[in-house]
Amino acid sequence: QVQLVESGGGLVQAGESLRLSCAVSGTILSINVMGWYRQAPGKERELVAGMSTSGRPSYEDSAKGRFTISRDMVKNMLYLQMNNLKPDDTAVYYCNAAGPDTDYWGKGTLVIVSS
């Protein structure tokens, strides 16, 4: 089992920044990839940024150049630095950890970007 707890969401104005954190605990040896997803009201959950065990990041198009995914393997933390936030970034952001036969989710943290 893997437990994921997100934090760092909040209400910001357009153009401002936030850093989301995900605390990871449990049996993480089975995990191959971690990532951040988001779900806006009335929309499906979408991948924002991912990172493989090798450390290679990938980003959804709207996140490129504004968001940075990173990890601290000593502290077992996953981060998402979000800069130049836009109202369209408003969503619940979820941390995800996945392996060959496993898929874990946190409960999410709400980000609201006002114009």
Backbone as a ProteinNet text record, in pm:
[ID]
protein_1_A
[PRIMARY]
QVQLVESGGGLVQAGESLRLSCAVSGTILSINVMGWYRQAPGKERELVAGMSTSGRPSYEDSAKGRFTISRDMVKNMLYLQMNNLKPDDTAVYYCNAAGPDTDYWGKGTLVIVSS
[TERTIARY]
82.5	0	86.6	38.5	105.4	5	47.8	-37.8	19.3	-70.7	-31.5	-113.9	-47.1	-115.8	-67.3	-159.7	-126.3	-145.5	-71	-87.6	-37.4	-69.8	-16.9	-115.3	-236.1	-334.2	-382.4	-459.4	-512.7	-569.8	-602.1	-658.6	-549.6	-523.5	-423.8	-480.4	-413.1	-452.7	-373.7	-429.6	-362.5	-222.4	-126.6	11.8	95.3	29.6	102.1	145.1	214.1	270.8	222.2	226	200.4	291.7	326.8	398.5	316.2	278.7	206.6	305.9	271.4	355.8	273.5	340.6	277	369.3	322.1	398.2	365.3	469.1	453.1	499.9	419.5	458.7	406.8	463.9	421.3	521.8	474	558.2	576.6	679.1	696.9	781.9	835.1	919.7	842.8	710.6	629.6	593.8	634.9	594.6	692.6	638.2	719.7	714.9	602	585.1	496.4	526.4	443.6	405	295.1	252.1	148.8	120.1	14.1	-95.3	-217.7	-335.9	-420.6	-513.7	-609.3	-745.8	-846.6	-984	-1056.4	-1093.2	-1169	-1317.4	-1398.7	-1543.7	-1601.8	-1673.7	-1738.8	-1647.8	-1522.7	-1427.1	-1368.3	-1309.2	-1244.4	-1107.5	-1063.2	-930.5	-825.2	-724.7	-621.1	-482.5	-387.9	-249.6	-188.1	-124.3	-57.1	92.7	150.6	294.7	324.8	422.5	460.7	610.7	653.4	796.7	819.5	904.7	937	1040.3	1067.6	1165.7	1304.7	1329.5	1458.8	1471.5	1359.1	1362.7	1324.8	1288.8	1251.7	1111.8	1096.9	965.8	891.6	761	679	566.3	518.8	419	307.5	189.4	78.6	110.1	59.6	99.9	81.1	-31.2	-57	33.5	96.1	184.3	329.6	363.1	501.8	546	662.3	716.5	664.8	559.6	504.2	514.3	498.9	499.6	628	673.5	790.3	762.7	776.9	760.5	898.5	905	1032.3	1006.3	1110.8	1094.1	1214.4	1191.8	1297.6	1290.1	1382	1375.4	1413.8	1485.4	1522.5	1400.4	1327.6	1209.2	1082.5	1092.6	974.4	865.1	904.4	811.6	810.8	695.3	678.8	623.9	676.3	635.9	586.9	505.5	467.9	474.8	576.3	589.3	509.1	415	328	347.4	395.6	419.3	323.1	306.3	220	84	21.5	-105.8	-213.9	-303.2	-413.3	-545.7	-654.1	-784.9	-816.9	-772.3	-796	-723.3	-631.3	-561.1	-643.1	-754.4	-840.6	-889.7	-862.7	-897.7	-857.6	-902.7	-847.5	-728.5	-616	-492.8	-466.9	-440.5	-420.8	-280.6	-224.1	-97.5	-128.5	-50.8	-72.6	58.4	50.1	165.3	118.6	189.7	143.8	257.5	221.7	314.3	248.2	310.1	253.3	111.7	83	-49.7	-113.3	-62.5	-111.5	-135.4	-223.2	-256.6	-310	-234.2	-273.6	-299.5	-394.2	-432.5	-439.8	-404.1	-430.9	-572	-610.6	-746.1	-757.3	-644.6	-645.9	-632	-587.9	-578.6	-633.4	-714.6	-786.5	-702.9	-693.8	-627.6	-731.3	-744.2	-835.8	-754.2	-764.9	-692.4	-795.1	-791.5	-886.2	-825.1	-912	-864.2	-854.8
-119.1	0	124.9	225	354.7	461.2	553	664	793.9	876	1003.8	1115	1218.5	1330.8	1459.9	1528.6	1654.5	1773.3	1878.7	2005.1	2116.9	2239.9	2355.3	2429.3	2377.4	2447.3	2574.2	2651.5	2774.4	2865.1	2985.5	3087.1	3188.7	3204.7	3301.5	3382	3490.6	3570.5	3524.7	3552.4	3518.6	3580.2	3500.5	3545.2	3504.9	3464.6	3425.1	3278.6	3233.7	3099.4	3021.6	2891.2	2800	2680.3	2619.9	2493	2388.9	2285.3	2173.7	2068.8	2004	1897.8	1770.9	1659	1529.8	1444.9	1411.6	1325.3	1179.9	1102.9	962.8	871.8	773.8	677.4	540.1	437.1	301.2	226.4	124.6	36	95.4	177	252	178.1	60.8	-11.6	-54.8	-68.3	-112.8	0.2	123	239.1	263	281.1	309.2	455.3	517.6	654.9	729.9	857.4	943.2	1066.1	1126.6	1243	1325.7	1437	1526.8	1531.7	1510.8	1523	1637.3	1683.4	1781.9	1755.7	1799.6	1786.6	1916.3	1983.8	2107.9	2074.9	2165.6	2139.9	2106.9	1996.6	1957.6	1895.7	1872.9	1815.8	1685.9	1610.1	1486.3	1514.3	1420	1431.5	1419.8	1505.9	1504.8	1507.8	1447.7	1449	1585.5	1641.4	1770	1749.8	1666.6	1642.4	1505.9	1436.6	1306	1293.3	1196.2	1170.3	1021.2	964.8	823.5	803.2	677.2	647.2	694.4	710.6	761.6	911.8	976	1119.9	1204	1137.9	1213.1	1270.4	1402.5	1464.6	1471.8	1480.4	1505.5	1597.7	1678.7	1780.3	1783.7	1812.9	1845	1979.2	2000.3	2116.9	2249.9	2268.5	2397.7	2420.5	2314.6	2324.8	2350.9	2322	2339.4	2484.3	2503.5	2637	2709.9	2656.3	2722.2	2633.3	2503.5	2409.8	2326.8	2291.2	2204.8	2097.9	1972.2	1860.5	1821.6	1790.7	1749.2	1653.6	1589.1	1495.2	1502.6	1466.6	1453.7	1311	1227.8	1085.8	1057.8	1149.6	1131.5	1156.5	1262.5	1297.5	1227.5	1153.4	1088.7	1191.1	1293.7	1400	1420.6	1456.8	1495.8	1638	1720.6	1860.5	1901.4	2005.5	2068.3	2218.8	2280.3	2425.5	2482.3	2568.3	2625.3	2776.8	2826	2969.2	3027.3	3158.3	3228.2	3157.8	3137.2	3065.2	3142.2	3067.6	3124.6	3073.9	3147	3098.9	2957	2921.1	2786	2678.1	2716.7	2619.3	2582.8	2649	2618.9	2474.8	2399.9	2257.7	2198.2	2076.5	1995.6	1920.1	1930.3	1866	1741	1631.4	1502	1449.6	1389	1317.8	1172.4	1115.2	977.4	901.6	775	684.8	554.2	508.2	391.2	292.8	165.3	59.2	-36.9	-151.1	-244.7	-289.3	-308.2	-356.6	-269.8	-149.6	-66.2	76.3	143.9	281.9	349.8	445.5	509.6	658	709.4	850.7	914.3	1042.1	1121.3	1176.2	1250.9	1305	1437.7	1496.1	1618.4	1745.3	1849	1982.2	2083.1	2175.2	2266.4	2390.1	2421.1	2542.8	2628.6	2751.8	2846.9	2967.7	2999.4	3113.1	3216.5	3331.6	3437.8	3530.5	3588.1	3675.8	3819.4
0	0	0	-69.4	-74.9	-35.6	48.8	89.3	31.6	-20.3	-80.7	-16.9	28.6	91.2	27.3	-40.1	-106.8	-12.9	-40.8	30.6	-58.2	-20	-90.7	-178	-192	-272.7	-205.2	-278.5	-221.1	-327.4	-285.5	-373.9	-408	-537.4	-582.9	-699.1	-730.6	-845.6	-968.7	-1083.5	-1208.4	-1210.9	-1256.7	-1262.6	-1142.3	-1035	-914.3	-922.1	-816.6	-814	-692.2	-704.7	-593.4	-609	-495.9	-499.8	-426	-499.4	-440.4	-392.8	-283.1	-228.1	-212.3	-228.3	-208.8	-121.5	-2.1	87.8	55.8	32	-9	103.5	137	238.7	199.9	262.1	233.7	147.9	79.5	-0.8	-139.7	-153.2	-277.8	-379.8	-345.3	-440	-563.6	-551.4	-664.2	-759.7	-728.4	-807.1	-922.2	-1044.2	-1161.6	-1202.9	-1179.7	-1224.8	-1126.8	-1109.4	-1026.7	-1106.9	-1066.9	-1143.2	-1071.3	-1132.2	-1086.8	-1192.5	-1147	-1230.6	-1175.4	-1256.5	-1208.1	-1269.3	-1195.4	-1243.8	-1216.2	-1323.8	-1314.1	-1309	-1256.8	-1249.6	-1386.1	-1392.1	-1516.1	-1619.6	-1584.3	-1679.6	-1625.8	-1716.6	-1676.8	-1614.8	-1534.8	-1475.4	-1585.9	-1580.2	-1682.6	-1619.6	-1689.5	-1644	-1669.5	-1567.6	-1579.8	-1599.1	-1514.9	-1522	-1462.2	-1519.5	-1470.1	-1460.2	-1380.2	-1365.7	-1348	-1432.1	-1420.4	-1310.5	-1277.6	-1174.2	-1214	-1344.6	-1390	-1370.8	-1337.7	-1314.4	-1434.5	-1544.5	-1664.6	-1648.8	-1664.9	-1651.9	-1785.6	-1777.3	-1895.4	-1853.1	-1948.8	-1917.5	-2021.4	-1974.6	-2062.4	-2128.5	-2248.5	-2327.3	-2253.5	-2186.4	-2121.5	-2000.7	-1950.3	-1834.6	-1873.9	-1997.2	-2040.7	-2027	-1966.6	-1948.6	-1826.3	-1764.1	-1644.1	-1519.6	-1537.5	-1425	-1426.5	-1306.8	-1293.6	-1190.6	-1231.5	-1138.9	-1087.4	-959.8	-900.9	-785.6	-740.2	-629.8	-538	-413.7	-315	-263	-310.6	-277.8	-133.4	-71.6	69.4	157.7	125.1	203.9	155.4	42.3	-17.2	-46.1	-118.6	-153.4	-304.3	-355.3	-495	-495	-583.6	-586.6	-725.4	-727.4	-853	-832	-889.7	-887.1	-1003.3	-972	-1073.9	-1076.8	-1188.6	-1205.5	-1308.2	-1303.5	-1398.7	-1410.6	-1297.5	-1296.4	-1368.8	-1430.5	-1507.4	-1452.2	-1475.2	-1426.8	-1475.1	-1594	-1646.5	-1567.6	-1481.2	-1396.5	-1273.9	-1253.3	-1138.8	-1145.6	-1038.9	-1037.7	-903.4	-881.2	-772.6	-830	-763.9	-809.8	-725.6	-796.6	-732.3	-759.2	-658	-669.9	-703.1	-793	-835.8	-833.8	-793	-796.9	-858.7	-960.7	-1034.5	-1058.8	-1061	-1093.3	-1190.4	-1216.1	-1314.5	-1280.7	-1153	-1114.6	-1007.9	-992.3	-883.5	-931.6	-861.8	-897.3	-771.9	-719.8	-595.3	-617.7	-540.3	-551.1	-413.8	-407	-289.8	-297	-194	-189.7	-262.5	-297.6	-377.1	-295.5	-363.5	-303.4	-404.2	-356.3	-443.7	-475.4	-602.8	-649.9	-720.4	-675.6	-738.6	-783.3	-910.6	-965.7	-1010.4	-947.7	-982.5	-1087.5	-1169	-1276.7	-1230.7
[MASK]
+++++++++++++++++++++++++++++++++++++++++++++++++++++++++++++++++++++++++++++++++++++++++++++++++++++++++++++++++++

